[in-house]
Amino acid sequence: MAEITAQLVKELRERTGAGMMECKKALIEANGDLAEAEVVLRKRGVAAAAKKSSRVTKQGLIGSFASADGRLGVLIEVNCESDFVARTDEFQAMAANLARQVAEHGPYPEGDAGVEHLHGQPYIADPSTTVARLISDSIAKIGENQGIPRLARLAVGENGGPATGGLGLYIHPGSQIGVLVEVSATKAETAAKAEFQELAKDIAMQVAAADPMFIRKEDVDPTVLEKEREIQRSRALAEGKPEKMVDRIVDGRMAKFYEEICLLEQPFIKENSMTVNQLVSQKGAALGDELGVPRFVRFKVGDKAGSDDSPADE
């Protein structure tokens, strides 16, 4: 039997919002396995179907860039240790310059390789130093660790995406959350219209507020669906629901599950009587075009857990 420590109980409570004794019982049943204990709680209906996102453990901000034609956008997370440093003009200028650099010197490899590529480049605001050296010098000057855990660069027509359309950019006040959304169109002139640009911005705001994991139902991993259906079935039976009603109850709860994790299934934040998918269809009809949402990127400061982002010494 694994030791059930107070720290384990605390972590499970933070993940699920369940009570201390419920968490302890679930951990005992799961032999100390956090993920399995969460499933136990959800089967009992004690824990909500919450997304397992890491707690914010770092300060910093999301730098951004959007081209004037709406076809190129960048998000970059720049971390530091305190909110005080993140709010300084110097730190904010560095984040803005780095976003512009990614825009002008892309495309970049995906993931950590993109960050490493950026570290080795001459800094756009001072080519006499590299980005890695810039951050090292800033650490020495300010006395706080700083780093770049991730960046994203979306451009219409790149990486196999549709050649026509545009991007929506939304930065939440305080620059702690940033979103880029690509909206596709079949006609080149559509993206220049105010209604299209408003739609792209609205969908970016939707992603910021509702934090979807996928774009559409078809994108969800079948193993995730199977696990969720099993959880909901066990939960319904534990609640004493009649066997003949369980499948219908599970179907209803799965529809709610899709609403939580799939962008196009979510109620639109500005008019929750329609889904985002209905909104896109409605706007496409008004514009005389067929619109879609091929991809989005959402950054929240501190969400990239377990990263050591200080640049390597040169």
Tab-separated table of C-alpha atoms in Angstrom:
chain	number	residue	atom	x	y	z
A	1	MET	CA	0.000	0.000	0.000
A	2	ALA	CA	1.439	3.366	-1.031
A	3	GLU	CA	1.795	6.031	1.638
A	4	ILE	CA	-1.020	8.582	1.393
A	5	THR	CA	0.694	11.823	2.353
A	6	ALA	CA	-0.916	15.148	3.199
A	7	GLN	CA	0.712	16.588	0.082
A	8	LEU	CA	-0.975	13.962	-2.123
A	9	VAL	CA	-4.347	14.723	-0.555
A	10	LYS	CA	-3.776	18.457	-1.028
A	11	GLU	CA	-2.856	18.032	-4.703
A	12	LEU	CA	-5.941	15.914	-5.381
A	13	ARG	CA	-8.144	18.508	-3.671
A	14	GLU	CA	-6.651	21.245	-5.856
A	15	ARG	CA	-7.262	19.176	-8.997
A	16	THR	CA	-10.842	18.215	-8.191
A	17	GLY	CA	-12.306	20.527	-5.546
A	18	ALA	CA	-13.431	17.462	-3.559
A	19	GLY	CA	-13.332	17.309	0.247
A	20	MET	CA	-10.300	16.146	2.187
A	21	MET	CA	-11.787	12.845	3.411
A	22	GLU	CA	-13.171	12.009	-0.039
A	23	CYS	CA	-9.731	12.660	-1.535
A	24	LYS	CA	-8.015	10.493	1.060
A	25	LYS	CA	-10.448	7.594	0.481
A	26	ALA	CA	-9.995	7.873	-3.283
A	27	LEU	CA	-6.206	7.848	-2.961
A	28	ILE	CA	-6.355	4.766	-0.746
A	29	GLU	CA	-8.571	3.021	-3.299
A	30	ALA	CA	-6.193	4.050	-6.107
A	31	ASN	CA	-3.101	3.029	-4.125
A	32	GLY	CA	-1.716	6.558	-4.243
A	33	ASP	CA	-2.129	7.078	-8.005
A	34	LEU	CA	-3.329	10.684	-8.463
A	35	ALA	CA	-4.794	10.227	-11.932
A	36	GLU	CA	-6.677	7.085	-10.927
A	37	ALA	CA	-7.900	8.732	-7.706
A	38	GLU	CA	-9.342	11.557	-9.781
A	39	VAL	CA	-11.210	9.007	-11.899
A	40	VAL	CA	-12.547	7.369	-8.700
A	41	LEU	CA	-13.893	10.722	-7.494
A	42	ARG	CA	-15.472	11.529	-10.832
A	43	LYS	CA	-17.187	8.134	-10.960
A	44	ARG	CA	-18.714	8.963	-7.599
A	45	GLY	CA	-19.854	12.341	-8.916
A	46	VAL	CA	-17.712	14.137	-6.348
A	47	ALA	CA	-15.276	15.817	-8.765
A	48	ALA	CA	-16.170	17.950	-11.748
A	49	ALA	CA	-14.870	17.048	-15.206
A	50	ALA	CA	-12.242	19.738	-14.878
A	51	LYS	CA	-9.351	20.118	-17.275
A	52	LYS	CA	-6.074	19.151	-15.684
A	53	SER	CA	-4.135	22.336	-16.264
A	54	SER	CA	-1.162	23.131	-14.082
A	55	ARG	CA	-1.445	25.890	-11.559
A	56	VAL	CA	0.225	29.119	-12.549
A	57	THR	CA	3.632	29.063	-10.873
A	58	LYS	CA	5.425	31.816	-12.799
A	59	GLN	CA	4.994	35.480	-13.528
A	60	GLY	CA	5.521	37.185	-16.850
A	61	LEU	CA	3.424	38.146	-19.835
A	62	ILE	CA	2.376	37.148	-23.317
A	63	GLY	CA	4.001	39.217	-26.046
A	64	SER	CA	2.174	39.424	-29.370
A	65	PHE	CA	2.393	40.642	-32.933
A	66	ALA	CA	-0.199	40.878	-35.714
A	67	SER	CA	0.539	41.962	-39.267
A	68	ALA	CA	-1.482	44.799	-40.774
A	69	ASP	CA	-3.043	42.468	-43.356
A	70	GLY	CA	-4.182	39.992	-40.700
A	71	ARG	CA	-2.325	37.062	-42.272
A	72	LEU	CA	0.470	36.664	-39.708
A	73	GLY	CA	0.367	36.512	-35.921
A	74	VAL	CA	2.751	35.656	-33.079
A	75	LEU	CA	2.422	34.793	-29.406
A	76	ILE	CA	5.447	34.461	-27.138
A	77	GLU	CA	5.513	33.806	-23.409
A	78	VAL	CA	8.255	35.576	-21.486
A	79	ASN	CA	8.610	34.609	-17.826
A	80	CYS	CA	10.078	36.228	-14.746
A	81	GLU	CA	9.752	35.690	-11.012
A	82	SER	CA	7.630	38.658	-9.918
A	83	ASP	CA	4.672	40.648	-11.172
A	84	PHE	CA	6.666	43.798	-10.409
A	85	VAL	CA	9.257	42.958	-13.075
A	86	ALA	CA	6.583	41.856	-15.567
A	87	ARG	CA	4.949	45.293	-15.323
A	88	THR	CA	8.138	47.271	-16.030
A	89	ASP	CA	8.428	49.112	-19.346
A	90	GLU	CA	11.739	47.398	-20.082
A	91	PHE	CA	10.342	43.880	-19.689
A	92	GLN	CA	7.252	44.675	-21.752
A	93	ALA	CA	9.368	46.209	-24.509
A	94	MET	CA	11.545	43.087	-24.588
A	95	ALA	CA	8.463	40.857	-24.995
A	96	ALA	CA	7.102	43.074	-27.797
A	97	ASN	CA	10.464	43.072	-29.599
A	98	LEU	CA	10.760	39.288	-29.323
A	99	ALA	CA	7.270	38.846	-30.794
A	100	ARG	CA	8.221	41.103	-33.695
A	101	GLN	CA	11.427	39.121	-34.166
A	102	VAL	CA	9.534	35.824	-34.427
A	103	ALA	CA	7.187	37.440	-36.957
A	104	GLU	CA	9.967	38.814	-39.145
A	105	HIS	CA	12.427	35.908	-38.957
A	106	GLY	CA	10.106	32.908	-39.197
A	107	PRO	CA	9.001	30.319	-39.792
A	108	TYR	CA	10.358	28.600	-36.669
A	109	PRO	CA	10.470	24.910	-35.769
A	110	GLU	CA	7.634	23.792	-33.510
A	111	GLY	CA	7.984	23.229	-29.769
A	112	ASP	CA	11.210	23.634	-27.822
A	113	ALA	CA	13.260	23.622	-31.023
A	114	GLY	CA	11.653	26.932	-31.980
A	115	VAL	CA	12.698	28.501	-28.691
A	116	GLU	CA	16.252	27.218	-29.113
A	117	HIS	CA	16.324	28.642	-32.635
A	118	LEU	CA	15.232	32.028	-31.295
A	119	HIS	CA	17.874	31.941	-28.535
A	120	GLY	CA	20.637	31.694	-31.128
A	121	GLN	CA	19.494	34.617	-33.266
A	122	PRO	CA	20.787	38.213	-33.097
A	123	TYR	CA	18.304	40.293	-31.096
A	124	ILE	CA	16.161	42.404	-33.409
A	125	ALA	CA	16.530	45.577	-31.308
A	126	ASP	CA	20.302	45.148	-30.856
A	127	PRO	CA	21.971	42.790	-33.376
A	128	SER	CA	25.262	43.004	-31.464
A	129	THR	CA	23.848	40.493	-28.947
A	130	THR	CA	21.895	37.252	-29.241
A	131	VAL	CA	18.510	36.622	-27.658
A	132	ALA	CA	20.122	34.144	-25.245
A	133	ARG	CA	22.685	36.750	-24.173
A	134	LEU	CA	19.989	39.417	-23.905
A	135	ILE	CA	18.089	37.314	-21.385
A	136	SER	CA	21.241	36.373	-19.484
A	137	ASP	CA	22.174	40.038	-19.199
A	138	SER	CA	18.658	40.942	-18.077
A	139	ILE	CA	18.817	38.258	-15.380
A	140	ALA	CA	22.109	39.683	-14.121
A	141	LYS	CA	20.778	43.245	-14.179
A	142	ILE	CA	17.405	42.644	-12.530
A	143	GLY	CA	18.353	39.757	-10.259
A	144	GLU	CA	15.420	37.554	-11.299
A	145	ASN	CA	15.396	34.435	-13.418
A	146	GLN	CA	13.730	34.958	-16.796
A	147	GLY	CA	13.035	32.771	-19.788
A	148	ILE	CA	11.013	31.971	-22.887
A	149	PRO	CA	9.103	28.707	-22.445
A	150	ARG	CA	7.258	28.800	-25.785
A	151	LEU	CA	6.318	30.713	-28.883
A	152	ALA	CA	3.778	30.307	-31.680
A	153	ARG	CA	3.743	31.772	-35.174
A	154	LEU	CA	0.673	31.354	-37.382
A	155	ALA	CA	0.623	32.523	-40.984
A	156	VAL	CA	-2.186	32.013	-43.467
A	157	GLY	CA	-1.068	29.547	-46.143
A	158	GLU	CA	1.920	28.189	-44.168
A	159	ASN	CA	2.291	24.613	-42.856
A	160	GLY	CA	-0.310	23.250	-45.222
A	161	GLY	CA	-3.039	25.625	-44.070
A	162	PRO	CA	-5.623	27.256	-46.357
A	163	ALA	CA	-4.282	30.014	-48.613
A	164	THR	CA	-7.173	32.392	-47.931
A	165	GLY	CA	-8.492	33.690	-44.641
A	166	GLY	CA	-7.143	35.651	-41.700
A	167	LEU	CA	-6.151	35.606	-38.055
A	168	GLY	CA	-7.834	36.855	-34.914
A	169	LEU	CA	-5.632	38.019	-32.032
A	170	TYR	CA	-6.824	38.613	-28.478
A	171	ILE	CA	-4.680	39.601	-25.502
A	172	HIS	CA	-6.546	39.626	-22.199
A	173	PRO	CA	-5.996	42.743	-20.061
A	174	GLY	CA	-2.815	42.245	-18.063
A	175	SER	CA	-1.261	40.183	-20.891
A	176	GLN	CA	-1.588	36.936	-18.925
A	177	ILE	CA	-3.616	35.177	-21.643
A	178	GLY	CA	-3.090	35.432	-25.397
A	179	VAL	CA	-4.921	33.733	-28.253
A	180	LEU	CA	-4.412	33.419	-32.000
A	181	VAL	CA	-7.194	31.942	-34.127
A	182	GLU	CA	-7.076	31.222	-37.847
A	183	VAL	CA	-10.367	31.580	-39.724
A	184	SER	CA	-10.373	30.198	-43.272
A	185	ALA	CA	-12.376	31.472	-46.252
A	186	THR	CA	-12.695	30.394	-49.872
A	187	LYS	CA	-12.551	33.915	-51.324
A	188	ALA	CA	-9.483	36.116	-50.918
A	189	GLU	CA	-11.546	39.311	-50.550
A	190	THR	CA	-13.543	37.983	-47.558
A	191	ALA	CA	-10.733	38.447	-45.046
A	192	ALA	CA	-10.586	42.195	-45.733
A	193	LYS	CA	-14.194	42.710	-44.641
A	194	ALA	CA	-14.986	44.164	-41.220
A	195	GLU	CA	-17.516	41.396	-40.452
A	196	PHE	CA	-14.854	38.717	-41.014
A	197	GLN	CA	-12.317	40.507	-38.824
A	198	GLU	CA	-14.901	40.953	-36.066
A	199	LEU	CA	-15.685	37.221	-36.217
A	200	ALA	CA	-11.999	36.285	-35.944
A	201	LYS	CA	-11.602	38.548	-32.903
A	202	ASP	CA	-14.767	37.158	-31.291
A	203	ILE	CA	-13.581	33.570	-31.703
A	204	ALA	CA	-10.201	34.501	-30.209
A	205	MET	CA	-12.024	35.978	-27.202
A	206	GLN	CA	-14.087	32.764	-26.988
A	207	VAL	CA	-10.923	30.663	-26.816
A	208	ALA	CA	-9.468	32.945	-24.146
A	209	ALA	CA	-12.593	32.716	-21.978
A	210	ALA	CA	-13.682	29.097	-22.502
A	211	ASP	CA	-10.287	27.382	-22.951
A	212	PRO	CA	-11.294	24.621	-25.402
A	213	MET	CA	-8.933	21.696	-25.942
A	214	PHE	CA	-10.062	20.797	-29.475
A	215	ILE	CA	-11.767	22.487	-32.420
A	216	ARG	CA	-14.427	19.876	-33.250
A	217	LYS	CA	-15.801	16.574	-31.971
A	218	GLU	CA	-13.858	14.607	-34.561
A	219	ASP	CA	-10.569	15.895	-33.144
A	220	VAL	CA	-11.062	14.297	-29.723
A	221	ASP	CA	-8.895	11.249	-29.075
A	222	PRO	CA	-11.127	8.132	-29.059
A	223	THR	CA	-9.402	6.842	-25.918
A	224	VAL	CA	-10.344	10.091	-24.135
A	225	LEU	CA	-13.967	9.603	-25.184
A	226	GLU	CA	-14.016	5.976	-24.100
A	227	LYS	CA	-12.605	6.891	-20.697
A	228	GLU	CA	-15.093	9.726	-20.235
A	229	ARG	CA	-18.035	7.523	-21.242
A	230	GLU	CA	-16.897	4.891	-18.724
A	231	ILE	CA	-16.672	7.540	-16.007
A	232	GLN	CA	-20.129	8.899	-16.744
A	233	ARG	CA	-21.679	5.422	-16.847
A	234	SER	CA	-20.145	4.476	-13.493
A	235	ARG	CA	-21.277	7.781	-12.051
A	236	ALA	CA	-24.868	7.294	-13.250
A	237	LEU	CA	-25.009	3.789	-11.789
A	238	ALA	CA	-23.540	5.033	-8.505
A	239	GLU	CA	-26.310	7.643	-8.382
A	240	GLY	CA	-28.876	4.829	-8.550
A	241	LYS	CA	-30.170	5.625	-12.038
A	242	PRO	CA	-32.207	2.791	-13.621
A	243	GLU	CA	-30.132	0.623	-15.958
A	244	LYS	CA	-32.487	1.265	-18.886
A	245	MET	CA	-31.938	5.032	-18.542
A	246	VAL	CA	-28.172	4.975	-18.089
A	247	ASP	CA	-27.225	5.090	-21.789
A	248	ARG	CA	-29.468	8.101	-22.403
A	249	ILE	CA	-28.066	9.853	-19.330
A	250	VAL	CA	-24.514	9.139	-20.488
A	251	ASP	CA	-25.292	10.525	-23.969
A	252	GLY	CA	-26.555	13.750	-22.388
A	253	ARG	CA	-23.471	14.100	-20.246
A	254	MET	CA	-21.197	13.399	-23.204
A	255	ALA	CA	-22.888	16.238	-25.102
A	256	LYS	CA	-22.043	18.487	-22.170
A	257	PHE	CA	-18.483	17.137	-22.208
A	258	TYR	CA	-18.145	18.114	-25.880
A	259	GLU	CA	-19.427	21.604	-25.045
A	260	GLU	CA	-16.646	22.010	-22.509
A	261	ILE	CA	-13.720	20.832	-24.622
A	262	CYS	CA	-14.627	21.498	-28.293
A	263	LEU	CA	-14.585	25.072	-29.572
A	264	LEU	CA	-17.283	24.663	-32.225
A	265	GLU	CA	-19.653	22.972	-29.736
A	266	GLN	CA	-19.344	25.697	-27.105
A	267	PRO	CA	-22.081	28.275	-26.523
A	268	PHE	CA	-20.897	31.587	-27.985
A	269	ILE	CA	-19.875	33.866	-25.112
A	270	LYS	CA	-21.662	36.905	-26.551
A	271	GLU	CA	-24.886	35.034	-27.390
A	272	ASN	CA	-25.166	31.689	-25.629
A	273	SER	CA	-28.320	30.690	-27.522
A	274	MET	CA	-26.048	29.691	-30.409
A	275	THR	CA	-22.899	27.597	-30.649
A	276	VAL	CA	-19.639	28.829	-32.133
A	277	ASN	CA	-20.254	26.499	-35.077
A	278	GLN	CA	-23.632	28.143	-35.707
A	279	LEU	CA	-22.003	31.564	-35.430
A	280	VAL	CA	-19.380	30.661	-38.050
A	281	SER	CA	-22.054	29.301	-40.396
A	282	GLN	CA	-24.245	32.372	-39.918
A	283	LYS	CA	-21.390	34.790	-40.601
A	284	GLY	CA	-20.276	32.769	-43.612
A	285	ALA	CA	-23.776	32.952	-45.109
A	286	ALA	CA	-23.901	36.719	-44.525
A	287	LEU	CA	-20.512	37.116	-46.224
A	288	GLY	CA	-21.374	34.774	-49.070
A	289	ASP	CA	-18.471	32.489	-48.257
A	290	GLU	CA	-17.706	29.198	-46.541
A	291	LEU	CA	-15.757	29.823	-43.345
A	292	GLY	CA	-13.900	27.458	-41.037
A	293	VAL	CA	-11.577	27.387	-38.045
A	294	PRO	CA	-8.497	25.311	-38.936
A	295	ARG	CA	-6.412	26.038	-35.816
A	296	PHE	CA	-5.917	28.126	-32.708
A	297	VAL	CA	-3.221	28.727	-30.103
A	298	ARG	CA	-3.895	29.753	-26.498
A	299	PHE	CA	-1.131	30.752	-24.077
A	300	LYS	CA	-1.628	31.466	-20.393
A	301	VAL	CA	1.349	32.616	-18.339
A	302	GLY	CA	2.700	29.731	-16.268
A	303	ASP	CA	0.720	26.966	-17.992
A	304	LYS	CA	3.783	25.315	-19.521
A	305	ALA	CA	4.782	23.329	-16.459
A	306	GLY	CA	8.134	21.767	-15.680
A	307	SER	CA	10.223	23.932	-17.960
A	308	ASP	CA	13.623	25.350	-17.141
A	309	ASP	CA	13.730	28.257	-19.511
A	310	SER	CA	16.851	30.185	-18.674
A	311	PRO	CA	19.171	30.334	-21.686
A	312	ALA	CA	22.301	28.236	-21.797
A	313	ASP	CA	25.591	30.021	-21.372
A	314	GLU	CA	27.284	30.797	-24.632
